[in-house]
Coordinates of C-alpha atoms (C1' of nucleotides) and ligand atoms in Angstrom, one line a residue:
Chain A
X207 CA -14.5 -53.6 -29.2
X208 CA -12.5 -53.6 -26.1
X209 CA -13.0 -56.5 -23.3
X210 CA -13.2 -59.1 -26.6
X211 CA -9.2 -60.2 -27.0
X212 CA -7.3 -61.4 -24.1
X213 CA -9.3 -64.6 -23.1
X214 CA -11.1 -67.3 -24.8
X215 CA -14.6 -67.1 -25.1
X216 CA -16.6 -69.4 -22.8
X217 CA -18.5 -72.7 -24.4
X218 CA -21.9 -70.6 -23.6
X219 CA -20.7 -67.4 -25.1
X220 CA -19.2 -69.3 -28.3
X221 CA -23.0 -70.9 -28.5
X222 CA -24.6 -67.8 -28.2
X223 CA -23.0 -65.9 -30.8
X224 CA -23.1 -69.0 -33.0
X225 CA -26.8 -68.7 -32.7
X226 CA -26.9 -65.0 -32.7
X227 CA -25.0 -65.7 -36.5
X228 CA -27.4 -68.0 -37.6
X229 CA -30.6 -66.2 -36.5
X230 CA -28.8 -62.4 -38.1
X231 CA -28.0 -64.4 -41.1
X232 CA -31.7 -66.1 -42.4
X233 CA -33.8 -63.3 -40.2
X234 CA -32.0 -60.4 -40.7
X235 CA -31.6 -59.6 -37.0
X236 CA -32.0 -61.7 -33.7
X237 CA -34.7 -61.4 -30.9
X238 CA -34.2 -62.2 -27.4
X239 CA -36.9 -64.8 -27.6
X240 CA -35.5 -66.1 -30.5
X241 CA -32.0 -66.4 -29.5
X242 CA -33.4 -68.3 -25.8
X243 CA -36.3 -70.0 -28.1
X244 CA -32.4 -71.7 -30.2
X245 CA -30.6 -72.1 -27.0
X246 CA -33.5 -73.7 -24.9
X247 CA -32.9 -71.4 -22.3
X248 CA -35.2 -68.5 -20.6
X249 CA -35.8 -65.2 -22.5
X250 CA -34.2 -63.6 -18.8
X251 CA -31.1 -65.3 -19.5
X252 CA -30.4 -63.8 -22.5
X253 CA -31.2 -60.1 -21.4
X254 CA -28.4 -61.1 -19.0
X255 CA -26.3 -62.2 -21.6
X256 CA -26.9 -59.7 -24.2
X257 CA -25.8 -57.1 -21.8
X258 CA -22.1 -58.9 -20.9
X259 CA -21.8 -59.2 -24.6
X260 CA -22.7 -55.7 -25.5
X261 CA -20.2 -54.9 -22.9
X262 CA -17.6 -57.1 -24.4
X263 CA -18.0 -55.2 -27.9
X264 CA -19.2 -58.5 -29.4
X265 CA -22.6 -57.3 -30.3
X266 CA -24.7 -54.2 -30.3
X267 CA -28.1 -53.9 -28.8
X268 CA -31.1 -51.8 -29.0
X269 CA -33.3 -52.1 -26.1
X270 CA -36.7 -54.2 -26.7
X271 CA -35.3 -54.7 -30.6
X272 CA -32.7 -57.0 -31.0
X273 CA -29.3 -57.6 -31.2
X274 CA -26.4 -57.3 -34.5
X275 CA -23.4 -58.8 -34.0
X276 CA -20.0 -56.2 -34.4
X277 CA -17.3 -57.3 -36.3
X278 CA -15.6 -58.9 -33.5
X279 CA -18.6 -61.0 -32.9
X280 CA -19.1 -61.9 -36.2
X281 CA -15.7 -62.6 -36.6
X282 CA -15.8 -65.5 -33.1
X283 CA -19.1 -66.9 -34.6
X284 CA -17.3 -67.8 -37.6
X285 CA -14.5 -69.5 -35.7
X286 CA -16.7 -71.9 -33.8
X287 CA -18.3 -72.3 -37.1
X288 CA -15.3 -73.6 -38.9
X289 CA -14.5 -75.8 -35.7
X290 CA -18.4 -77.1 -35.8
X291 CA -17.8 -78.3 -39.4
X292 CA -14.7 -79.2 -39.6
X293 CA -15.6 -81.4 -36.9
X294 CA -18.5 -83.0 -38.6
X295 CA -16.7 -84.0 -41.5
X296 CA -13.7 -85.2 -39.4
X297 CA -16.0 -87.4 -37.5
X298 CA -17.7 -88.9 -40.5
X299 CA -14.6 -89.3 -42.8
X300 CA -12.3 -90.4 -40.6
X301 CA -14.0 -92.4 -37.7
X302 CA -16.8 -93.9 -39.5
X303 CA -19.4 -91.6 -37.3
X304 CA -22.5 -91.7 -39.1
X305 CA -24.7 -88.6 -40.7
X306 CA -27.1 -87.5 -37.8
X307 CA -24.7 -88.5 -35.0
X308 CA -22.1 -86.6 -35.9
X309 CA -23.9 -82.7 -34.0
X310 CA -24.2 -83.4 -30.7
X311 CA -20.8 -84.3 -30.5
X312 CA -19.7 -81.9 -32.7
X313 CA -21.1 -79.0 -30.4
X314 CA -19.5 -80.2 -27.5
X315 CA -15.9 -80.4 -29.0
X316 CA -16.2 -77.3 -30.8
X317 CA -15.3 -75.1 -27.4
X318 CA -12.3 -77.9 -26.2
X319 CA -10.0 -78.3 -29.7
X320 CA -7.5 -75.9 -30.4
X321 CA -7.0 -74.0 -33.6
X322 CA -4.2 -75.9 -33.8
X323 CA -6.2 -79.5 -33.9
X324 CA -9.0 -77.9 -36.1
X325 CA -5.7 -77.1 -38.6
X326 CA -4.6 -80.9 -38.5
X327 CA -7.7 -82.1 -39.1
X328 CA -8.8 -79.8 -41.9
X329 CA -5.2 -81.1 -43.3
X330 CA -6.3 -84.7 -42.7
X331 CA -9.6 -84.1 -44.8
X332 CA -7.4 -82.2 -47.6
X333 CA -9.3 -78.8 -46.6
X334 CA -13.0 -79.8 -47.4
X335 CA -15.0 -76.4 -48.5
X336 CA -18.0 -77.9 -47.5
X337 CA -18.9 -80.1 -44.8
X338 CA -21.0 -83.4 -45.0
X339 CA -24.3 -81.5 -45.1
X340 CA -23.4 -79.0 -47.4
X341 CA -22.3 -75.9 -45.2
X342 CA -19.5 -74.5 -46.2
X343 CA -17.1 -74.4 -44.0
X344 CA -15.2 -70.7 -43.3
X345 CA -11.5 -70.1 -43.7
X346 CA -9.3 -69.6 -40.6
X347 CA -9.5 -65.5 -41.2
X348 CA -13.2 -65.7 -41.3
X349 CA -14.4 -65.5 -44.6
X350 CA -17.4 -67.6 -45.6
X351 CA -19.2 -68.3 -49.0
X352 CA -22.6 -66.9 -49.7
X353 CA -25.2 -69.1 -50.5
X354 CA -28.0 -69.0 -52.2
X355 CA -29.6 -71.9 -52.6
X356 CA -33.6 -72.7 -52.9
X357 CA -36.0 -75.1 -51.0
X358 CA -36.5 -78.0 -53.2
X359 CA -40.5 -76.3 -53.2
X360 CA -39.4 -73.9 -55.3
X361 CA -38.1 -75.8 -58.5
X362 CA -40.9 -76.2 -61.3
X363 CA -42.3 -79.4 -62.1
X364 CA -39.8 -80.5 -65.1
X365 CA -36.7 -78.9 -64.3
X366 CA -33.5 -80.3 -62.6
X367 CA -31.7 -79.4 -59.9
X368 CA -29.2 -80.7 -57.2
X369 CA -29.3 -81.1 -53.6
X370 CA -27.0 -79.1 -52.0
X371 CA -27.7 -78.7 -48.1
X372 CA -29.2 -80.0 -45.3
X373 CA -29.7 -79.5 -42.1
X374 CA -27.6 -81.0 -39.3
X375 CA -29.8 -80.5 -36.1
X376 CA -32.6 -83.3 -37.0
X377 CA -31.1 -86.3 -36.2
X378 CA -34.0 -88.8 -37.4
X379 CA -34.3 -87.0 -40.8
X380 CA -31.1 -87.1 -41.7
X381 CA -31.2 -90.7 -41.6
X382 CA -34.7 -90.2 -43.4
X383 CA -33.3 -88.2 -46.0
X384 CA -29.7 -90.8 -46.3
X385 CA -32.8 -93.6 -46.3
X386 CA -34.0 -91.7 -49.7
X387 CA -31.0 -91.9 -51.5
X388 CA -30.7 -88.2 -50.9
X389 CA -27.2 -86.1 -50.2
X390 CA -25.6 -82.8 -51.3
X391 CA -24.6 -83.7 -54.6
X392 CA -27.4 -85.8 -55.6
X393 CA -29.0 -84.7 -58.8
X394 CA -32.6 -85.1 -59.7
X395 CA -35.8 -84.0 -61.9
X396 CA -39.0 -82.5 -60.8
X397 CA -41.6 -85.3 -61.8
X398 CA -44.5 -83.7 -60.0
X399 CA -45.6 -81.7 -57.3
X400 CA -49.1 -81.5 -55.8
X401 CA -50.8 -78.1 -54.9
X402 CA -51.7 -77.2 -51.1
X403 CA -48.3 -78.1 -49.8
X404 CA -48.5 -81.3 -51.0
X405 CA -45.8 -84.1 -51.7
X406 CA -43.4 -83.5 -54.5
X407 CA -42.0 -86.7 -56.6
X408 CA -38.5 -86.2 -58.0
X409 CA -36.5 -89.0 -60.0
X410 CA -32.7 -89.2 -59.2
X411 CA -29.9 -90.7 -61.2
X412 CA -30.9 -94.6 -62.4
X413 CA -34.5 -93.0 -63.1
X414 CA -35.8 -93.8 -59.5
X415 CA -38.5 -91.9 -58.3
X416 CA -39.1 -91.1 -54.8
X417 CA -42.3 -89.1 -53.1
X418 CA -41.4 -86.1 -50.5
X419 CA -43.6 -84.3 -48.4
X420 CA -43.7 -80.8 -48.6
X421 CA -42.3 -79.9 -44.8
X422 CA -38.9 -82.1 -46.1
X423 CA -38.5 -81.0 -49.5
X424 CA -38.5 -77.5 -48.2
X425 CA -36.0 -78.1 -46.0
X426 CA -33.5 -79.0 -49.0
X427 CA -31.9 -76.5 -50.4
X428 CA -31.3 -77.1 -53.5
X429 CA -29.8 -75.2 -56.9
X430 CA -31.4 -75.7 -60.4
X431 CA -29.1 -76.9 -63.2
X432 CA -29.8 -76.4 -66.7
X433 CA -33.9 -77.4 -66.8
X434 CA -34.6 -80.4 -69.5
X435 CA -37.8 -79.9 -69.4
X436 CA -40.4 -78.8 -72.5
Chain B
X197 CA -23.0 -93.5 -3.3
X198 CA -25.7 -91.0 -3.9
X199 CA -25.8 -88.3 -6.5
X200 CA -22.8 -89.4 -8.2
X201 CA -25.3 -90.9 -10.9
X202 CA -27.3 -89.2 -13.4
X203 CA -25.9 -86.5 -15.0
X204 CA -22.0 -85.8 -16.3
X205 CA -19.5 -84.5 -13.9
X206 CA -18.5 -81.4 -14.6
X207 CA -15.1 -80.7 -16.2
X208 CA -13.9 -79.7 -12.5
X209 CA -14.8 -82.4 -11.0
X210 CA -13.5 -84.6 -13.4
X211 CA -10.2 -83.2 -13.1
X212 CA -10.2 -82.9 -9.0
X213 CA -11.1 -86.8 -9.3
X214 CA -8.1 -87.2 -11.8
X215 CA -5.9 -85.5 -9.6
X216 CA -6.8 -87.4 -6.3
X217 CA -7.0 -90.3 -7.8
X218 CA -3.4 -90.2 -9.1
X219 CA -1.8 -88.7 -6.0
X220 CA -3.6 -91.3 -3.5
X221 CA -2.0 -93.7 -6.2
X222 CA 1.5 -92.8 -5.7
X223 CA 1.6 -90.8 -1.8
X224 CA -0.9 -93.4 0.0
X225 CA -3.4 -90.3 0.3
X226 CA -4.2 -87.2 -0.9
X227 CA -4.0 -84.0 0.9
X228 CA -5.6 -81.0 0.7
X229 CA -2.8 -79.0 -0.3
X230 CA -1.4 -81.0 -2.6
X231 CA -4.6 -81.7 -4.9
X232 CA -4.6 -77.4 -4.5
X233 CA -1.1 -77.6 -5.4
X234 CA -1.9 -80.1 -8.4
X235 CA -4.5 -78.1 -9.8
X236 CA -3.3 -74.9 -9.2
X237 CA -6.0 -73.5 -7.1
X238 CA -6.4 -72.4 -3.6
X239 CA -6.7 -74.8 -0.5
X240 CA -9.5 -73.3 0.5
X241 CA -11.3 -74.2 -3.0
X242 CA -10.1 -77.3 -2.5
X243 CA -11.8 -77.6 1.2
X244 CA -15.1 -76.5 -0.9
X245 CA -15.3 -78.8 -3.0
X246 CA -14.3 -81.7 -1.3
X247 CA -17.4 -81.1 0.4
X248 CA -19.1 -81.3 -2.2
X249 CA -17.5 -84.5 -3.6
X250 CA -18.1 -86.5 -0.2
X251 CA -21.4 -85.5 -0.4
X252 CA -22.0 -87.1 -4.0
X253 CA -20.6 -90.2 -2.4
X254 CA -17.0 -89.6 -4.9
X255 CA -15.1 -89.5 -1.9
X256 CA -14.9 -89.9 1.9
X257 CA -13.4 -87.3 4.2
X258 CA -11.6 -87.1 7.4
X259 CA -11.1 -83.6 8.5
X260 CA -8.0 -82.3 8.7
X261 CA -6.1 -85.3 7.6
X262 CA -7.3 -86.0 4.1
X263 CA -9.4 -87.6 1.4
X264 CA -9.8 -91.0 -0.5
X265 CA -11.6 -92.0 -3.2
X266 CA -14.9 -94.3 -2.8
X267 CA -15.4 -97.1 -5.6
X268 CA -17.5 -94.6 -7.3
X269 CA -14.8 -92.3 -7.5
X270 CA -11.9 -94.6 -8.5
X271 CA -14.4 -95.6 -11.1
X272 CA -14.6 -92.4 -13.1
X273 CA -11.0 -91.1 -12.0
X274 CA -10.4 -94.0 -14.5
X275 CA -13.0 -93.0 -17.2
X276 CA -11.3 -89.5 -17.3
X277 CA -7.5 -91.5 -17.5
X278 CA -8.9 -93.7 -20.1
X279 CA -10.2 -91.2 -22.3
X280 CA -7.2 -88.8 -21.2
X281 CA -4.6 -91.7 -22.8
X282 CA -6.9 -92.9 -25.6
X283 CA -7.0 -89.0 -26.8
X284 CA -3.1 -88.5 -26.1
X285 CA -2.4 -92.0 -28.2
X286 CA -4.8 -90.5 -31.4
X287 CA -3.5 -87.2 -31.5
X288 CA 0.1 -88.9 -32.1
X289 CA -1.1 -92.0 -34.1
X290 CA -3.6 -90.2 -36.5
X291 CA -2.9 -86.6 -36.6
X292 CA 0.8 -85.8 -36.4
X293 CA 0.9 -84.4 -32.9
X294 CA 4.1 -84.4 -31.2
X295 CA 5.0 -86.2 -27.7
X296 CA 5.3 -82.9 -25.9
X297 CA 2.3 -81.4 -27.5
X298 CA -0.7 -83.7 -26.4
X299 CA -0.8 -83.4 -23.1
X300 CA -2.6 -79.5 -22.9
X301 CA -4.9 -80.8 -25.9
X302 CA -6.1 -83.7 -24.5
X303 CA -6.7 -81.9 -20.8
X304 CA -9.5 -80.2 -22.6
X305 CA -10.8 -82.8 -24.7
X306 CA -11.1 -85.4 -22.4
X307 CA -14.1 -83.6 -20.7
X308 CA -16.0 -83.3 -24.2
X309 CA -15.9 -86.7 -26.0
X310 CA -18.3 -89.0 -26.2
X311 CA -17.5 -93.0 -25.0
X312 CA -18.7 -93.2 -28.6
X313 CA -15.9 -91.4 -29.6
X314 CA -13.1 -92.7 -27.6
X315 CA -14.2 -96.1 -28.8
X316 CA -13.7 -95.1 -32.3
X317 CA -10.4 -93.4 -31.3
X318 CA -9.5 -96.8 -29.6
X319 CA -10.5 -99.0 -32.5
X320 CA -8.9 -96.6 -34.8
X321 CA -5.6 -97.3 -32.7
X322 CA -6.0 -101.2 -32.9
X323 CA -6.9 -101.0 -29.0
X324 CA -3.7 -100.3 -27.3
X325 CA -2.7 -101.0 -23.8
X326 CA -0.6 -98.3 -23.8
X327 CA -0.5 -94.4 -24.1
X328 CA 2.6 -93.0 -26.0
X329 CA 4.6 -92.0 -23.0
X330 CA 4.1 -95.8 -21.6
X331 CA 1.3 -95.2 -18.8
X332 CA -1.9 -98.0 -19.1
X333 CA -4.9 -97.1 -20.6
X334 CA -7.4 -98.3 -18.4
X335 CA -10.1 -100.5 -19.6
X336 CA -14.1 -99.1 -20.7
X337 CA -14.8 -100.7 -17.0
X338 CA -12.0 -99.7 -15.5
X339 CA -9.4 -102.1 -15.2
X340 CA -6.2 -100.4 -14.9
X341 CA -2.8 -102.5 -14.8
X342 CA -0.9 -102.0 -12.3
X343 CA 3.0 -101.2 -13.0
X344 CA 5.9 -102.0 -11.1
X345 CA 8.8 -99.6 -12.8
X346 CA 11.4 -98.3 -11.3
X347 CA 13.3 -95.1 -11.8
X348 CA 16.7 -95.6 -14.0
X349 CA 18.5 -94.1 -10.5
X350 CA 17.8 -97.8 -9.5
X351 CA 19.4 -99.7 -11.5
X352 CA 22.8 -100.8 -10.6
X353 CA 25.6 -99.8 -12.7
X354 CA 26.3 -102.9 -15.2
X355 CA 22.4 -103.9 -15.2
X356 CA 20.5 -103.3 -18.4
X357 CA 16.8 -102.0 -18.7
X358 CA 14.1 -101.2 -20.3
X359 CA 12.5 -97.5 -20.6
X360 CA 9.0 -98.3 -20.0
X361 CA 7.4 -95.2 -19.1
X362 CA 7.9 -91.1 -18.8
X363 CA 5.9 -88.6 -17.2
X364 CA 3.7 -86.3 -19.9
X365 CA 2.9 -82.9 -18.3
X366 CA 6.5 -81.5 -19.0
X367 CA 6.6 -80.7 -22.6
X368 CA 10.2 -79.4 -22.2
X369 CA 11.3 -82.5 -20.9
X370 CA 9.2 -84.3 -23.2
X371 CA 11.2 -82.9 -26.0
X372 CA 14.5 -83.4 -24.6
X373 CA 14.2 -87.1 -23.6
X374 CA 12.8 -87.7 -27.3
X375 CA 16.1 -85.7 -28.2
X376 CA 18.1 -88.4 -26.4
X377 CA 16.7 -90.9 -28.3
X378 CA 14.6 -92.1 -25.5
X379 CA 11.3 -93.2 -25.7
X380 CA 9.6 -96.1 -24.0
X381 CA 10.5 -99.6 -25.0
X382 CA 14.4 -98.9 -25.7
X383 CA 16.7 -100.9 -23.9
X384 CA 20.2 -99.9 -22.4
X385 CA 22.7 -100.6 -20.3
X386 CA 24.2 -98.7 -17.3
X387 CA 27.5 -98.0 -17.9
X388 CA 28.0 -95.6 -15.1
X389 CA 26.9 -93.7 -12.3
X390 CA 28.1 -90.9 -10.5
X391 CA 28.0 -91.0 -6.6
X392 CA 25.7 -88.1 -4.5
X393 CA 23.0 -88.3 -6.7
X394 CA 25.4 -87.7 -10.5
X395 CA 24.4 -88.4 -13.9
X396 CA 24.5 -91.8 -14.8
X397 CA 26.0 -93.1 -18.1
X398 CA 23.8 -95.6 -20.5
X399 CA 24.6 -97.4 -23.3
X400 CA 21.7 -97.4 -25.9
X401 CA 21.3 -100.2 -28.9
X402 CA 23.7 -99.1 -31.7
X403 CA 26.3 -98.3 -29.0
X404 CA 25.7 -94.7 -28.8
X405 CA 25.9 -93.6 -24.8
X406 CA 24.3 -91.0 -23.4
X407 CA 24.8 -88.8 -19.8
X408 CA 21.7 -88.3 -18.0
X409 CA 21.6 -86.0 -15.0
X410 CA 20.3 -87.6 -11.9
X411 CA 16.8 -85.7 -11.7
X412 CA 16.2 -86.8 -15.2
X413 CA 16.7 -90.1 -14.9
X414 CA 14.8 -90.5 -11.6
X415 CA 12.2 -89.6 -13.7
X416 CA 12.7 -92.5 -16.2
X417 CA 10.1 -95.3 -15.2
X418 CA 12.3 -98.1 -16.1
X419 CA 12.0 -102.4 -16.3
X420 CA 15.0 -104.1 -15.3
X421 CA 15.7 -106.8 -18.1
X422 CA 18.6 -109.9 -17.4
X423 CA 21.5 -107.8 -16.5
X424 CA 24.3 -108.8 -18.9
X425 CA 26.9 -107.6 -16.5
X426 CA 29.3 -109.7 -14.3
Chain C
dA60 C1' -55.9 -41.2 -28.7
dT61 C1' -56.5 -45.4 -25.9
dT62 C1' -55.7 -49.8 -24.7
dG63 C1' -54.5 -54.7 -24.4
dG64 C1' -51.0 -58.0 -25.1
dA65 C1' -46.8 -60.1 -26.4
dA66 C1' -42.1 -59.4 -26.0
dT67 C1' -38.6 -57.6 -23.2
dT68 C1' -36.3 -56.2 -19.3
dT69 C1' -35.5 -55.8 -14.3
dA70 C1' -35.5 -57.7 -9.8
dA71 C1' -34.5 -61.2 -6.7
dC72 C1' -32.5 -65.5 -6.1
dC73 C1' -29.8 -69.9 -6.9
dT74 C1' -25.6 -73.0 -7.9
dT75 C1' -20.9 -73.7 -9.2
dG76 C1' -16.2 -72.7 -8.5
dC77 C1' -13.1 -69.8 -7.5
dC78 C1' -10.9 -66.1 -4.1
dT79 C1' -8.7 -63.8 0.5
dA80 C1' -8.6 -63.2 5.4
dA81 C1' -9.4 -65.1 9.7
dA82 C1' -10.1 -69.0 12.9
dC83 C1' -9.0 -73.4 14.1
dT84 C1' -6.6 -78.2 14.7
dA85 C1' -3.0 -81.8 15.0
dG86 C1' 1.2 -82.9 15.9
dA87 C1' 6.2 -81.7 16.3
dA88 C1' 9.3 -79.5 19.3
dT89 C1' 10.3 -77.8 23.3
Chain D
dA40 C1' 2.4 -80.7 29.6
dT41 C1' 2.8 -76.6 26.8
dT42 C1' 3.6 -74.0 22.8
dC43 C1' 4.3 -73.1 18.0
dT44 C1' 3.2 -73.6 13.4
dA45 C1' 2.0 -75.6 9.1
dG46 C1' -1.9 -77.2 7.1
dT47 C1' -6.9 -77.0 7.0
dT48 C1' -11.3 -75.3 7.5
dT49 C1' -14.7 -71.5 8.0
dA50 C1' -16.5 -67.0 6.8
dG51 C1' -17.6 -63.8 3.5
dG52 C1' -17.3 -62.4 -1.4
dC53 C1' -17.4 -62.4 -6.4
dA54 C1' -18.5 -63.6 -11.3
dA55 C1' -20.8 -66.5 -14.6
dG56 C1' -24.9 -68.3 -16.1
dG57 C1' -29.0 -69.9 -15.1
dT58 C1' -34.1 -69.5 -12.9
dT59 C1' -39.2 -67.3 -11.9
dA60 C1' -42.1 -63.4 -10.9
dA61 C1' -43.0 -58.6 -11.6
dA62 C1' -42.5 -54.4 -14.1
dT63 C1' -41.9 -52.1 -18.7
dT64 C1' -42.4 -51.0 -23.4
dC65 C1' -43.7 -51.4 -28.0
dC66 C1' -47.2 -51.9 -31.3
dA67 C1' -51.3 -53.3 -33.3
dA68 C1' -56.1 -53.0 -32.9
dT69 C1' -59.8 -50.6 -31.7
Ligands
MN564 MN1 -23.9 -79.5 -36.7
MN565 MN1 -21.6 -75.8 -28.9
MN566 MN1 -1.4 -86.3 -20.4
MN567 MN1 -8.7 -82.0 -17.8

DNA sequence: ATTGGAATTTAACCTTGCCTAAACTAGAAT
DNA sequence: ATTCTAGTTTAGGCAAGGTTAAATTCCAAT
């Protein structure tokens, strides 16, 4: 914690620890090849990286293990976070973007806007909590909810549950997923579900039912609601 | 006419093309010193990348005695100016910004949004031909009008005008104008003018008149409308 | 206990954009 | 014509952020 105030961060080092975040959060820590595997960049490049960072007091590193982000760094990821999302939803609400277009752009702007511009449009959009995929967004000071949500593979056949995040990254299956019907919110039965990572077949409000391979369904994170079945 | 196609420009070059562009505009030409002068960087960085820019076919160079832009370079100067306006005009429009505010926000942004979203931010607008402090917004192909203002210092005492268009790097100034209750499109009247470069007096609809100093109002880009005097 | 890989780090190098100090014009002023 | 100088360019450096190739190190499997 020393070299981190003074400056802003640059648009790499703001991706980095938003990655680094990401990885810490659903892997409990992040590898070098991981963090270059997210960033499409050579493993090399983040030993580089790592080290300025480490230097910076935004993360600590143990040589050949990994990396954890400090408080400070934590704290940063967080920020770009809340820009990302607010973002996402300012872009959809407000300027008709649609679903699966609204990343790329989003990861561009989220290093130019100013906290004051993320402030008006989180004002605009009546301070969202979560954004159009389900994130929730994190306050200005950094906090974030916890979630714990489960892939849609893991409700029983008979119970109910409701979709409450996807991802943002895959661009054609969000517009699969909007094709289905499907978005945070959307509440729906197990119908049936075949072994061996087979398709699952949920019906939503209006009692239609649609068929969802296993790689998709267990990319929706879900909650269960009060089962109806047996 | 080379390398200039294919990838983005980088947000320096972007801005160096902005810079010439504007000062070639309004001094014939643009010299080295004043584009490092503009930008606030050394001459010799300036020298650099010049090199660099003739070499991508953005510009042609003759040593020692300045630069100009090709077609090629004119062409995305105005991409950047377009997007530069369109972002300034939103920022008031949609989100509450102030006059003297956008300026710095949209410096940054103009280098991360997508055509996609400056033509949401245009349609959004209703497609103005105009940026809030009265400079053209040139067209997606770059068509750019060309204006033909003059600073209120020239207008004859007893002549009436029109404010059409104020500078928008100045916040300070920016705020004070607005103060006056200035703003492109007003009309007035000179009433007076002090000799060796004095304040002139105007007279503003409603009656209420206002002293402006003379470096002020050489500043004020200004239509002359049927004089109503003599 | 040894060893073979996979992951990681180091080494060496590149481009972009900036810097300062030194060398060089072009043109104005003698 | 010569000289002076302001403006420009060249030379040499530096930091950021990337690359590939070579050296390490951890760990899992014999
Ligand atoms: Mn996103
Ligand atoms: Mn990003
Ligand atoms: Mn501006
Ligand atoms: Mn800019």
């Amino acid at each position: 914690m020393k070299a981190s105030v003074g400056k802003g961060l640059s648009r790499s080092i703001e991706d980095y620890l938003k990655v680094i975040y990401k990885l810490e959060a659903d892997s409990g820590s992040a590898q070098t090849s991981a963090i270059a595997e997210a960033l499409a960049i050579a493993p090399p490049s983040v030993s580089g990286m790592v080290k300025r960072l480490a230097e910076a007091g935004l993360l600590e590193h143990s040589r050949y293990r990994g990396v954890r982000l400090t408080e400070a760094g934590q704290h940063q990821a967080l920020r770009i976070l809340r820009r990302h999302r607010i973002i996402e939803s300012y872009l959809i609400e407000q300027l008709e973007y649609d679903w699966h277009n609204v990343h790329q752009e989003a990861e561009r702007l989220e290093h130019a806007v100013s906290d004051a511009l993320i402030d008006r449009m989180d004002q605009a959009l009546g301070r969202p909590s979560h954004d159009p995929h389900g994130a929730p967004i994190p306050t200005p000071d950094g906090e974030i909810e916890t979630i714990h949500y489960v892939p849609m593979t893991d409700l029983d056949v008979g119970s109910a549950g409701q979709l409450r995040m996807v991802g943002d990254k895959d661009s054609e299956r969000l517009r699969f997923i909007a094709s289905l019907g499907l978005r945070p919110g959307v509440a729906f039965d197990v119908v049936a579900r075949q072994p061996f990572h087979g398709p699952l077949t949920i019906r939503l409000e209006g009692g239609r039912e649609e068929v969802i391979g296993y790689e998709l369904a267990n990319s929706l994170q879900c909650e269960r609601s009060g089962g109806d079945a047996k």
